Short mmCIF file of C-alpha atoms in Angstrom, two decimals:
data_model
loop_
_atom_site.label_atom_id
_atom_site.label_comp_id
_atom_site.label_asym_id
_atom_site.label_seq_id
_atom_site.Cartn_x
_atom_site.Cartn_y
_atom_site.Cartn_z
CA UNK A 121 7.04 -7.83 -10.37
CA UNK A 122 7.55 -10.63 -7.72
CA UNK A 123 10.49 -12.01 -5.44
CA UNK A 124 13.10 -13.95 -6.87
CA UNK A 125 13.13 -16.89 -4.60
CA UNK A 126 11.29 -16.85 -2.43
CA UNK A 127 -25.92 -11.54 4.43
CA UNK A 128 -28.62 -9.27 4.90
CA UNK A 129 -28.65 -5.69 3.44
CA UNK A 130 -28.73 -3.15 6.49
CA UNK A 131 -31.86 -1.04 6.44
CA UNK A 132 -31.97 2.27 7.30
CA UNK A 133 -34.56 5.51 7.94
CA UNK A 134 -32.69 7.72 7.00
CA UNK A 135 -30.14 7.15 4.22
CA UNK A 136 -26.89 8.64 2.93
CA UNK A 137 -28.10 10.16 -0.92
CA UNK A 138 -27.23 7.77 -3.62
CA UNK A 139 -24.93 8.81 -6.32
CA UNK A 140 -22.25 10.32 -4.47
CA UNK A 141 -18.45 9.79 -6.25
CA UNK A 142 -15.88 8.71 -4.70
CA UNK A 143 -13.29 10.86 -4.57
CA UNK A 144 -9.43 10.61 -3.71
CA UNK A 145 -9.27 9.98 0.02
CA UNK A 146 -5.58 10.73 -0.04
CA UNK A 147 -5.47 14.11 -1.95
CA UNK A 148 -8.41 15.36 0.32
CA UNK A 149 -6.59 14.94 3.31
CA UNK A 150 -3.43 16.17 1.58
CA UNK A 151 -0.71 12.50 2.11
CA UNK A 152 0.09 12.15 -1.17
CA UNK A 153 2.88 14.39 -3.30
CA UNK A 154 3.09 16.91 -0.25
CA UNK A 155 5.92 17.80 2.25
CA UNK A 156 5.77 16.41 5.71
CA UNK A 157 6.05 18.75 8.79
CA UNK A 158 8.75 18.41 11.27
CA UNK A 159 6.31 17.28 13.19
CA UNK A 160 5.20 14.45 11.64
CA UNK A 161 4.65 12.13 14.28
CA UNK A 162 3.11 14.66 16.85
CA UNK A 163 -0.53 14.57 15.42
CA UNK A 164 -2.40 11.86 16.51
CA UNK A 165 -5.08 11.96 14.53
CA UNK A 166 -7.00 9.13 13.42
CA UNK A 167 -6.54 8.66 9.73
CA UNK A 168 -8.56 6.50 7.82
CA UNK A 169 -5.52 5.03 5.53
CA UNK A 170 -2.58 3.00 6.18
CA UNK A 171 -0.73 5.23 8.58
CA UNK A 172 2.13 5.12 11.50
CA UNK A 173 1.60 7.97 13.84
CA UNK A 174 4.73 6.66 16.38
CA UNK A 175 8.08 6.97 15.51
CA UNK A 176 9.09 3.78 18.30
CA UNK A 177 6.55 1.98 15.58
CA UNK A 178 8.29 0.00 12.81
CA UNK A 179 8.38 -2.48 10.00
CA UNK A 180 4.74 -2.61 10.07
CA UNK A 181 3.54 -5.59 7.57
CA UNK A 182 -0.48 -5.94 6.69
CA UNK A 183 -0.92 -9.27 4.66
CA UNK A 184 -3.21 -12.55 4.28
CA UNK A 185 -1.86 -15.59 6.09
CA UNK A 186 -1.83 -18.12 2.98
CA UNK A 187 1.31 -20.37 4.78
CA UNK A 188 3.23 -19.68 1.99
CA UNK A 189 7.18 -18.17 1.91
CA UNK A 190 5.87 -15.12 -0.21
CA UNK A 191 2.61 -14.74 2.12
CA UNK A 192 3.91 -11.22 3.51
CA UNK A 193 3.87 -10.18 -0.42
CA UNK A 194 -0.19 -10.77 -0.20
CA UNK A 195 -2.48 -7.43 0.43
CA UNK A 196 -5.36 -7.04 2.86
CA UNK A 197 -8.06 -8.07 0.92
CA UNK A 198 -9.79 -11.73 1.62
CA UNK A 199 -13.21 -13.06 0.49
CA UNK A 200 -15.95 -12.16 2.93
CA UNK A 201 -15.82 -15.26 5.65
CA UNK A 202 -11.72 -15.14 5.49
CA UNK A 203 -11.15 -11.80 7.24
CA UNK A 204 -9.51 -13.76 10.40
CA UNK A 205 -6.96 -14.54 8.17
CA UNK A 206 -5.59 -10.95 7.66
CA UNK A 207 -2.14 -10.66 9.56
CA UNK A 208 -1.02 -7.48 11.14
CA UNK A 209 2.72 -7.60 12.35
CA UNK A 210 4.98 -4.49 14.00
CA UNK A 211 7.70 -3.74 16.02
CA UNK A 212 7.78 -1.39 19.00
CA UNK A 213 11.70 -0.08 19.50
CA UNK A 214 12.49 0.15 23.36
CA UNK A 215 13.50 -2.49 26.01
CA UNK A 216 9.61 -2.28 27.66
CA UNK A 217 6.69 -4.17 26.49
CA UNK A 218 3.60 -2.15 25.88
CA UNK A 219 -0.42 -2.80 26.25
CA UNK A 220 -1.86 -2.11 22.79
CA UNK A 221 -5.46 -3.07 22.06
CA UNK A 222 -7.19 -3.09 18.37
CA UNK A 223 -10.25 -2.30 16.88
CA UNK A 224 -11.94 -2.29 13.67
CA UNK A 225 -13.81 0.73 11.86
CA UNK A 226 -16.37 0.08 9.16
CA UNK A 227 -15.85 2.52 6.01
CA UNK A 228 -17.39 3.68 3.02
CA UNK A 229 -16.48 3.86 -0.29
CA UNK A 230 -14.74 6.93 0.62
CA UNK A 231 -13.01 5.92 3.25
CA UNK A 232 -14.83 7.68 6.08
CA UNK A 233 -16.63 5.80 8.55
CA UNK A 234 -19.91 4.57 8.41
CA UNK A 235 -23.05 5.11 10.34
CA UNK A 236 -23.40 1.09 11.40
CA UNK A 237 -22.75 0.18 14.61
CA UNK A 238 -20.24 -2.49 16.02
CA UNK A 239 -22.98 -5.07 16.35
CA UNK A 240 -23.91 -4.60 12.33
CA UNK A 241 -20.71 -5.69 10.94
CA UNK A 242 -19.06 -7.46 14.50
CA UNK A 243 -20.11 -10.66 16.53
CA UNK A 244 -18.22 -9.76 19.18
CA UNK A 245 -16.59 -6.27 21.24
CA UNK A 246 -14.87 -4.43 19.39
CA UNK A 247 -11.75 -4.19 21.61
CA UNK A 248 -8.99 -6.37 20.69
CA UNK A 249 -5.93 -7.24 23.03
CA UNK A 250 -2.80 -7.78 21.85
CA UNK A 251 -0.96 -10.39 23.43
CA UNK A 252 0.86 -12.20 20.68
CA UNK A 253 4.31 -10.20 21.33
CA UNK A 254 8.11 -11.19 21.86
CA UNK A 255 10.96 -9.59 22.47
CA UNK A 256 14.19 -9.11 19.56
CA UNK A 257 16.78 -11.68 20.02
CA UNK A 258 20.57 -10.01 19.99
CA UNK A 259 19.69 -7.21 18.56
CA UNK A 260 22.07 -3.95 19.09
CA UNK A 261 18.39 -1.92 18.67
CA UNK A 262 15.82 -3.32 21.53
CA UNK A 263 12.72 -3.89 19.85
CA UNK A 264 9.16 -5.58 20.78
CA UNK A 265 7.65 -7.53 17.74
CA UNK A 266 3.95 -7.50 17.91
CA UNK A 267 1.58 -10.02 15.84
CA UNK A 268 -2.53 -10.33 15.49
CA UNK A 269 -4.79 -11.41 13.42
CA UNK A 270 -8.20 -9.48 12.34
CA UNK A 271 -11.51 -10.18 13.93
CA UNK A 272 -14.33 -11.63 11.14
CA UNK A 273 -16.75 -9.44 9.76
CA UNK A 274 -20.12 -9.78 8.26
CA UNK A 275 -20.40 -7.17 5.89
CA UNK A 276 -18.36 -6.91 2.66
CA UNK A 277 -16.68 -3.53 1.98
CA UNK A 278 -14.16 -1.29 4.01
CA UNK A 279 -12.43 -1.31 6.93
CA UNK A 280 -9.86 0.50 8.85
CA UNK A 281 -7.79 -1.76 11.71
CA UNK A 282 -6.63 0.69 14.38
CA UNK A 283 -4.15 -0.42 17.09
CA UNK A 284 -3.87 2.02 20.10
CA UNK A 285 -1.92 2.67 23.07
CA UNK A 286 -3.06 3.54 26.38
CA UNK A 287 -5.83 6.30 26.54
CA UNK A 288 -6.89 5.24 22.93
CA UNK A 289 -4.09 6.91 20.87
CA UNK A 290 -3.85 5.22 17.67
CA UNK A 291 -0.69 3.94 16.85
CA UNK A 292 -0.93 1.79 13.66
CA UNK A 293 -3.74 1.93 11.29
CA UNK A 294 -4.23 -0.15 8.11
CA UNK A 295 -6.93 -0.52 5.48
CA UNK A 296 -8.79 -4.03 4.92
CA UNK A 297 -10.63 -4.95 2.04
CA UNK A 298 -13.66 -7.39 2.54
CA UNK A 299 -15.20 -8.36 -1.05
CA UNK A 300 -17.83 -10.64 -2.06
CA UNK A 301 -18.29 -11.86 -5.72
CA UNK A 302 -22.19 -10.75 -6.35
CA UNK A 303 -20.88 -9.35 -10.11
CA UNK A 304 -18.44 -10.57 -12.31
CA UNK A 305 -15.99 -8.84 -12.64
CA UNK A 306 -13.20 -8.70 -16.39
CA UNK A 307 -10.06 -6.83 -15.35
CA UNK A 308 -7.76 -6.74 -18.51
CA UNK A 309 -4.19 -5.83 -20.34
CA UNK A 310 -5.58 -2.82 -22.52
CA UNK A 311 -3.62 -1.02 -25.92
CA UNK A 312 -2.85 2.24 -25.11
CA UNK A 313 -3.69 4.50 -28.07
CA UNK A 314 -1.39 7.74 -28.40
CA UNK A 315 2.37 8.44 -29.65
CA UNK A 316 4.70 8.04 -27.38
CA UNK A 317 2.38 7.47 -24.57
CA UNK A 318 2.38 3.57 -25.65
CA UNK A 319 5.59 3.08 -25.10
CA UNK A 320 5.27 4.36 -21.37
CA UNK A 321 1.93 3.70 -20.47
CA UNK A 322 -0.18 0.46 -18.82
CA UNK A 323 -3.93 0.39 -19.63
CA UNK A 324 -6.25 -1.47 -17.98
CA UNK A 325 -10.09 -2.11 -19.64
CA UNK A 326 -12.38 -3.51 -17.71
CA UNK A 327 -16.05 -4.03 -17.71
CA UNK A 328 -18.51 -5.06 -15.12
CA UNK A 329 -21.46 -8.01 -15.76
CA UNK A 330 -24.44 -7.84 -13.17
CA UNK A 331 -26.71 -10.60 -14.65
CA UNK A 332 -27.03 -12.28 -11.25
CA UNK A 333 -27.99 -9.55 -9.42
CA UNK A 334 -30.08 -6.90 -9.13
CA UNK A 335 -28.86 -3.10 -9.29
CA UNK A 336 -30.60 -0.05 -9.58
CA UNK A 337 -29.24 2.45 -11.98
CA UNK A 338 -25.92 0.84 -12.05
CA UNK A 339 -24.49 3.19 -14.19
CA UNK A 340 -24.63 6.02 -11.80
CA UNK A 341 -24.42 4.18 -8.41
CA UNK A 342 -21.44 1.04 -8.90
CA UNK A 343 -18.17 2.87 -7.89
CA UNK A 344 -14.93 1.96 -9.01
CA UNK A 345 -11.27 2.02 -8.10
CA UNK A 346 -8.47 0.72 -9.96
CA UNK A 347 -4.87 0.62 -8.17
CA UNK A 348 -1.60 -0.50 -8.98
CA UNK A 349 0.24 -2.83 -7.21
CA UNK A 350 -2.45 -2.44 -4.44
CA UNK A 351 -1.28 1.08 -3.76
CA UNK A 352 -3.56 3.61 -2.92
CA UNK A 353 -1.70 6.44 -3.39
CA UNK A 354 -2.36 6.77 -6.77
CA UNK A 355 -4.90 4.90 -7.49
CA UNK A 356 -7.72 5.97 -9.99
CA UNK A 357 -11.13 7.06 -8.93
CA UNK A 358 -14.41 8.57 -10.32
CA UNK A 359 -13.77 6.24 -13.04
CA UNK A 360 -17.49 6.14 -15.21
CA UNK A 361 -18.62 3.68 -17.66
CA UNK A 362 -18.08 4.62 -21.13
CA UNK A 363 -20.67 2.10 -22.48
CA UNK A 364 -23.86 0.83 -20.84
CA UNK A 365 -25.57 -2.36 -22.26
CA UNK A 366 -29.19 -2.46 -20.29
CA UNK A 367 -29.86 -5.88 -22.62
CA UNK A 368 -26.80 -7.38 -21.64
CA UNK A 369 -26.58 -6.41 -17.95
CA UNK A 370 -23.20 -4.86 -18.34
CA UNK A 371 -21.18 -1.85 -17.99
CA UNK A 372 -17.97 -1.48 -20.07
CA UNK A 373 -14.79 0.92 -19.36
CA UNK A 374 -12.73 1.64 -22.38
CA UNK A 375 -11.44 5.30 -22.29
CA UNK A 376 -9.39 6.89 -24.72
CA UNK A 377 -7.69 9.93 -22.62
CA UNK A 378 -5.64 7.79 -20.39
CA UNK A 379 -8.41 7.80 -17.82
CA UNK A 380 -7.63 4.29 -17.37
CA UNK A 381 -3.59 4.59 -18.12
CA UNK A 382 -0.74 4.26 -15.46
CA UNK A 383 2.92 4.82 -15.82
CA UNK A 384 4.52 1.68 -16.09
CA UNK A 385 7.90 3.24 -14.51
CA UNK A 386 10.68 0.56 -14.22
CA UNK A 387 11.14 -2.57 -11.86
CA UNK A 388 11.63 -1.01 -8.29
CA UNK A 389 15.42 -0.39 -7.26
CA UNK A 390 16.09 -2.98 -4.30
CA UNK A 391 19.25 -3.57 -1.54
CA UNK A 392 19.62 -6.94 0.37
CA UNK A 393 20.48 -6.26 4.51
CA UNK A 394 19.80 -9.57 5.56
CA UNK A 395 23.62 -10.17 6.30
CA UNK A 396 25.60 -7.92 8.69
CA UNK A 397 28.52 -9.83 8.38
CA UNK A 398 28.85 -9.40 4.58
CA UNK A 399 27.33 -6.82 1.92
CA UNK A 400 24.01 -8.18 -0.04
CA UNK A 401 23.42 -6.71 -3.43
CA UNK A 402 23.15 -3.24 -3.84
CA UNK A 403 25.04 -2.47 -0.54
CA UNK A 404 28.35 -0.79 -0.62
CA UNK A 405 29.55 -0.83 2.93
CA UNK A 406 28.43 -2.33 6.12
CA UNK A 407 30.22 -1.49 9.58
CA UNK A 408 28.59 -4.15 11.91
CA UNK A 409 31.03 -2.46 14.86
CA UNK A 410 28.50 0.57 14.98
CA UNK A 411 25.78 0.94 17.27
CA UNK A 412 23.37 0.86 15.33
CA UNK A 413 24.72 -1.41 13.00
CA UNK A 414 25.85 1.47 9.75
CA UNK A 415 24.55 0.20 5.84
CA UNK A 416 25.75 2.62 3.00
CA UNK A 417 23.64 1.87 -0.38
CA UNK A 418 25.32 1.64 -3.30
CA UNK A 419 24.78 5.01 -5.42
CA UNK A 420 21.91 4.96 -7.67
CA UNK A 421 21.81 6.96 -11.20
CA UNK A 422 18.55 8.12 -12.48
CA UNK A 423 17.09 5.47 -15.10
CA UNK A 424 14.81 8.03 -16.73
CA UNK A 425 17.17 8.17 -20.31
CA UNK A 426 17.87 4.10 -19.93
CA UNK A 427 15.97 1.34 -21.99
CA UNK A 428 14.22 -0.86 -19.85
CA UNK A 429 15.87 -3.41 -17.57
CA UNK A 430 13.70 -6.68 -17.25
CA UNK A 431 14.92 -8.48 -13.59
CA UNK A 432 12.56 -9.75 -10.54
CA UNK A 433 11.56 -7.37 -7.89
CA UNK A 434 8.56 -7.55 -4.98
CA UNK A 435 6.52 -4.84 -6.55
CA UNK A 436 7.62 -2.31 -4.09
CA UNK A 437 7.47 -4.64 -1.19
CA UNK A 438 9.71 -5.84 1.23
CA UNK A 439 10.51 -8.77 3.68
CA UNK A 440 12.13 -9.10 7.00
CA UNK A 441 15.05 -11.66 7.27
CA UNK A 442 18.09 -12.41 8.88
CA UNK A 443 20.89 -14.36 7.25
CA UNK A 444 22.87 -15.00 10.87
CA UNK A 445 19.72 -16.12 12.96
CA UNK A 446 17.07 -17.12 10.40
CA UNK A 447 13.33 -16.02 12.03
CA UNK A 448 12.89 -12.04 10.77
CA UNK A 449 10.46 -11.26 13.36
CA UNK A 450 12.56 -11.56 16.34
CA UNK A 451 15.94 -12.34 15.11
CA UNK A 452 16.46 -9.25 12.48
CA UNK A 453 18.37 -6.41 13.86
CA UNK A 454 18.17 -2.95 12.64
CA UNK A 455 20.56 -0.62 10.79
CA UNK A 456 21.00 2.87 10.02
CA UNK A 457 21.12 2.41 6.32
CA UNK A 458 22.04 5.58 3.89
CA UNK A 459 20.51 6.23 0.66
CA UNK A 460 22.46 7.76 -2.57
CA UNK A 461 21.08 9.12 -5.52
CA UNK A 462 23.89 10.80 -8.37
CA UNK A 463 22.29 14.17 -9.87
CA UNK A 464 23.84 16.31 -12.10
CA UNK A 465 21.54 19.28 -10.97
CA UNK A 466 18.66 19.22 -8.40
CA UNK A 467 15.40 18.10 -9.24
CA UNK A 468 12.36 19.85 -9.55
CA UNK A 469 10.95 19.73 -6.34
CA UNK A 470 12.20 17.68 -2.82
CA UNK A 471 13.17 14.39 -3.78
CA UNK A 472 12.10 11.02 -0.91
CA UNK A 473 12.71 7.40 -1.31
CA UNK A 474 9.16 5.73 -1.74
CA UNK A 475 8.04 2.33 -1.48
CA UNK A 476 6.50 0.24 1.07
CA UNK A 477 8.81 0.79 3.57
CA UNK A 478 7.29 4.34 3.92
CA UNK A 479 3.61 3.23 3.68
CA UNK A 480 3.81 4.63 -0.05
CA UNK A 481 3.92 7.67 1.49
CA UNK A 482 6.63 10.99 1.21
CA UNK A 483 7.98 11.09 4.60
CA UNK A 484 10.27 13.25 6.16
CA UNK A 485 12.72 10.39 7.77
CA UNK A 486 12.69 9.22 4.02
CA UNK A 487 13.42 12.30 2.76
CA UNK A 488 17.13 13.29 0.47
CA UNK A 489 19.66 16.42 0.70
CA UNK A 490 21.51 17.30 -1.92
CA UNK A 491 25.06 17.91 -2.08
CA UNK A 492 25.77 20.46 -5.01
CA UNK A 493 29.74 19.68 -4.54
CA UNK A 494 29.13 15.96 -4.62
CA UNK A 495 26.52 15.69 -7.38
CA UNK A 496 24.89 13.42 -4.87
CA UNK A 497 21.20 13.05 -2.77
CA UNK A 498 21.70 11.43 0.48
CA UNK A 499 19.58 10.57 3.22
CA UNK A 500 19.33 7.66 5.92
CA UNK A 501 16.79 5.64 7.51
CA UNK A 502 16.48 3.12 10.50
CA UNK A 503 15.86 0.10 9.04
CA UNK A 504 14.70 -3.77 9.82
CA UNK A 505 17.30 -6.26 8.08
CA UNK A 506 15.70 -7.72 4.80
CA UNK A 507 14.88 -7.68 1.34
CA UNK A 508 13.61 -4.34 0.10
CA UNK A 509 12.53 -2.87 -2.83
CA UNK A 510 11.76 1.02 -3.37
CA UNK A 511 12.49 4.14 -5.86
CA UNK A 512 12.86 7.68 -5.83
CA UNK A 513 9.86 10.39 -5.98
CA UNK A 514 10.09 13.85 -6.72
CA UNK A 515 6.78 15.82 -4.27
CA UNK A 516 4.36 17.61 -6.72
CA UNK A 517 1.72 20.23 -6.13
CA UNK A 518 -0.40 19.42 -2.78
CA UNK A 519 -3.03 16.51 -3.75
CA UNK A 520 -1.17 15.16 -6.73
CA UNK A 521 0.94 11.61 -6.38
CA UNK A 522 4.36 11.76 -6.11
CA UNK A 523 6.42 12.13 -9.60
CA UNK A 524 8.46 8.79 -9.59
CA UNK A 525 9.08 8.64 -13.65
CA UNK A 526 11.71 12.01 -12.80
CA UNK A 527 13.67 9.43 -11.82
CA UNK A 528 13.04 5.82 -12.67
CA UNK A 529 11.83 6.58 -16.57
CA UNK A 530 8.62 4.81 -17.55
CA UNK A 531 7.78 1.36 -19.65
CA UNK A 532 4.92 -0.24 -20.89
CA UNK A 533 7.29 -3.88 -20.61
CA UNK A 534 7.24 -3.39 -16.81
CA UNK A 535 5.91 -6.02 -14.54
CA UNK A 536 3.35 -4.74 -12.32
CA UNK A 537 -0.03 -5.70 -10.57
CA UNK A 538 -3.58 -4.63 -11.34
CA UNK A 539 -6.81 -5.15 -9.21
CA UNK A 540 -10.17 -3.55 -9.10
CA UNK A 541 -12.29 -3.03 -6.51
CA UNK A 542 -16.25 -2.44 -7.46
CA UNK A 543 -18.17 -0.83 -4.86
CA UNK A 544 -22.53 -0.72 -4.63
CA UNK A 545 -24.68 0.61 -2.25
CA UNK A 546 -28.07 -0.15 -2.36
CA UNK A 547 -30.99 1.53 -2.21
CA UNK A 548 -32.28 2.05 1.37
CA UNK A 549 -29.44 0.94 2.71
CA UNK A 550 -26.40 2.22 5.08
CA UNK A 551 -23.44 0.84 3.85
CA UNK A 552 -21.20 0.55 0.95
CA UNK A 553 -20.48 -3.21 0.02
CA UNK A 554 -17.88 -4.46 -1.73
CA UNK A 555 -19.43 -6.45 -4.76
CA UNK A 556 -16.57 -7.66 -7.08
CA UNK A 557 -12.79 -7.81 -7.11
CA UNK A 558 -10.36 -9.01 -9.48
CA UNK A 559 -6.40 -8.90 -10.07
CA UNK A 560 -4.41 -9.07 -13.14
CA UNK A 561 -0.83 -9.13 -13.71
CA UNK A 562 0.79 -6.89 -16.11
CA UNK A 563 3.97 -8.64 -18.52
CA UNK A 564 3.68 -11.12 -15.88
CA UNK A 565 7.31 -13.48 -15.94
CA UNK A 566 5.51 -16.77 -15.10
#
């Protein structure tokens, strides 16, 4: 789904056991498919995931720098000698500059931090000042927009890019992905086999050659994760080879219980804000008078009884822009915008608008009331003007991903994006490296 225009092994003494899965960093620390608190900005713990623990933080963007229009649309992940050109961008809202530094965490395969030190993975400190800010032009909401780029890295694998305020509070964190290409790597379109399942369902076979390299007992110790549209929400893990060919060097993945099977859903629902003076598509009302600046979405329907609907959307994404001013950085104002969903009855469980613009994450500010009277969810969020693309999501149990086909049906036509990221640690070592990625498109429209 895309826009419409627009070297050396670390050795160790003592080692972390080989063999261990990885598991779903999000379930275990309960972010995905459960309920914000009231409070969900007053813990400050770190978090080793993409995460905004501030509510003055905003419109936070992670992306590779390729000088391209569509270069906000690219994730974190670069080859290893490219990490410097990872961009982090975010607005602070208030009419006072703050002092935020950065630093950069080494992870494992399972997201928790390593045992290296700086030094292993860093040539230089790892304290990073930001001083790339400016202030929002003519904007009814005061803002700070801040901009840096990531340090570069020596190892391959995972890391977590913290900015913090004063006293080392985290403010922003984000997950990088540093790969190197020491396997190859055949990420492909796969036939689902079931009933009805291959009408709604995207499979992805894959299977991994390691003829140039070296790997002891590859079947057990090369970890795998396969996301969609770089999400990692629900992303699948503990993800075993189903075939092992010693002769040939290779490890094949072809399951037959869906192991390897997402939803396709349906091309992500989307509203254009980039004009205050006159209402983009899928905006019903804008009142530039108010303070901020009030956007009422048109209402939405759920799609889950509709045939698919083949148009262009960002894959979930959004970008910042201002039809008035130009620049989306500095010159993009804010607006309250509200959020309507028609239901006949209320859904099985609280219903939140998902996407990028909440970190893929159910939050509270994103979450919908229903209106028994009106047949109508509504719910309103402070917003950056742009281009943004989202859906609805129905919480499950604790631990599970968010339910989005309740609302947006499911099809195996629907544009989406595929990569795979193959993780090895070797034997005596202390880290996890990342040792092959690859990306394929699903139905792609080019």
């Amino acid at each position: 789904m895309r826009l419409f225009t627009y070297p050396a092994l670390l050795l160790a003494t003592a080692c972390v056991p080989l063999g261990t899965p990885i598991t779903d960093p999000n379930a275990a620390r309960g972010t995905a498919g459960t309920q914000k608190p009231p409070e969900y900005y007053a813990d400050k713990t770190l978090r080793y995931q993409d995460y905004t623990y501030a509510p003055e933080v905003r419109s936070v963007q992670c992306y590779v720098a390729t000088g391209q229009p569509n270069e906000v649309f690219q994730p974190p992940v670069v080859p290893l000698g490219r990490s410097q050109a990872i961009t982090l961008e975010f607005d602070v809202l208030g009419g006072q500059s703050q002092r935020y530094t950065a630093k950069m965490i080494h992870c494992d395969a399972n997201w928790q931090p390593s045992v290296l030190t700086d030094m292993q993975f860093l040539n230089e400190i790892n304290e990073f000042l930001i001083t790339d800010y400016r202030v929002g032009i003519n904007a009814k909401v005061p803002y700070f927009h801040y901009r840096m780029r990531a340090p570069g890295v020596k190892l391959s694998g995972n890391y977590l890019l913290v900015v913090q305020s004063a006293g080392g509070v985290p403010v922003v964190s984000r997950r990088l992905l540093v790969y190197e290409n020491q396997v190859q790597v055949g990420l492909r379109p796969g036939i689902v086999i079931g009933g009805q399942e291959r009408y709604t369902l995207q499979q992805l076979d894959f299977g991994i050659s390691y003829a140039s390299v070296d790997l002891v007992n590859p079947a057990v110790e090369v970890k795998v994760v396969l996301r969609q549209n770089f999400r990692w929400d629900n992303a699948k893990y503990n993800l075993r080879p189903t075939f092992v060919r010693d002769a040939e060097r290779r490890l094949e993945y072809q399951y037959f219980g869906f192991e390897n099977a997402f939803p396709g859903l349906s091309e992500y629902r989307y509203f254009d804000t980039r004009s205050v003076q006159a209402a983009g598509i899928g905006v019903l009302h804008i009142d530039p008078r108010a303070t901020p600046v009030a956007v009422t979405l048109q209402p939405e329907a759920s799609r889950s009884q509709q045939a698919y609907s083949q148009y262009q959307d960002a894959n979930g994404q959004r970008v910042f822009e201002s039809r008035e001013y130009g620049n989306g950085a500095t010159n993009a104002d804010y607006a309250d915008v509200t959020f309507q969903l028609k239901a006949d009855q209320p859904a099985p469980g609280p219903v939140y608008v998902l996407g990028a613009l909440t970190d893929w994450q159910l939050k509270d500010e994103f979450k919908l009331a229903y209106d028994e009277a009106k047949k109508l969810y509504t719910g309103h969020a402070l917003l950056k003007q742009g281009y943004y693309n989202y859906d609805f999501a129905v919480a499950g149990p604790r631990g599970t991903a968010p339910n989005e086909v309740y609302f947006e049906g499911s099809h195996q036509e629907t544009e989406n994006q595929y990569d795979l990221l193959v993780y090895y640690r070797p034997p005596g070592t202390r880290t996890d490296l990342l040792i092959g990625y690859q990306t394929v498109d699903m139905n792609t429209r080019q």
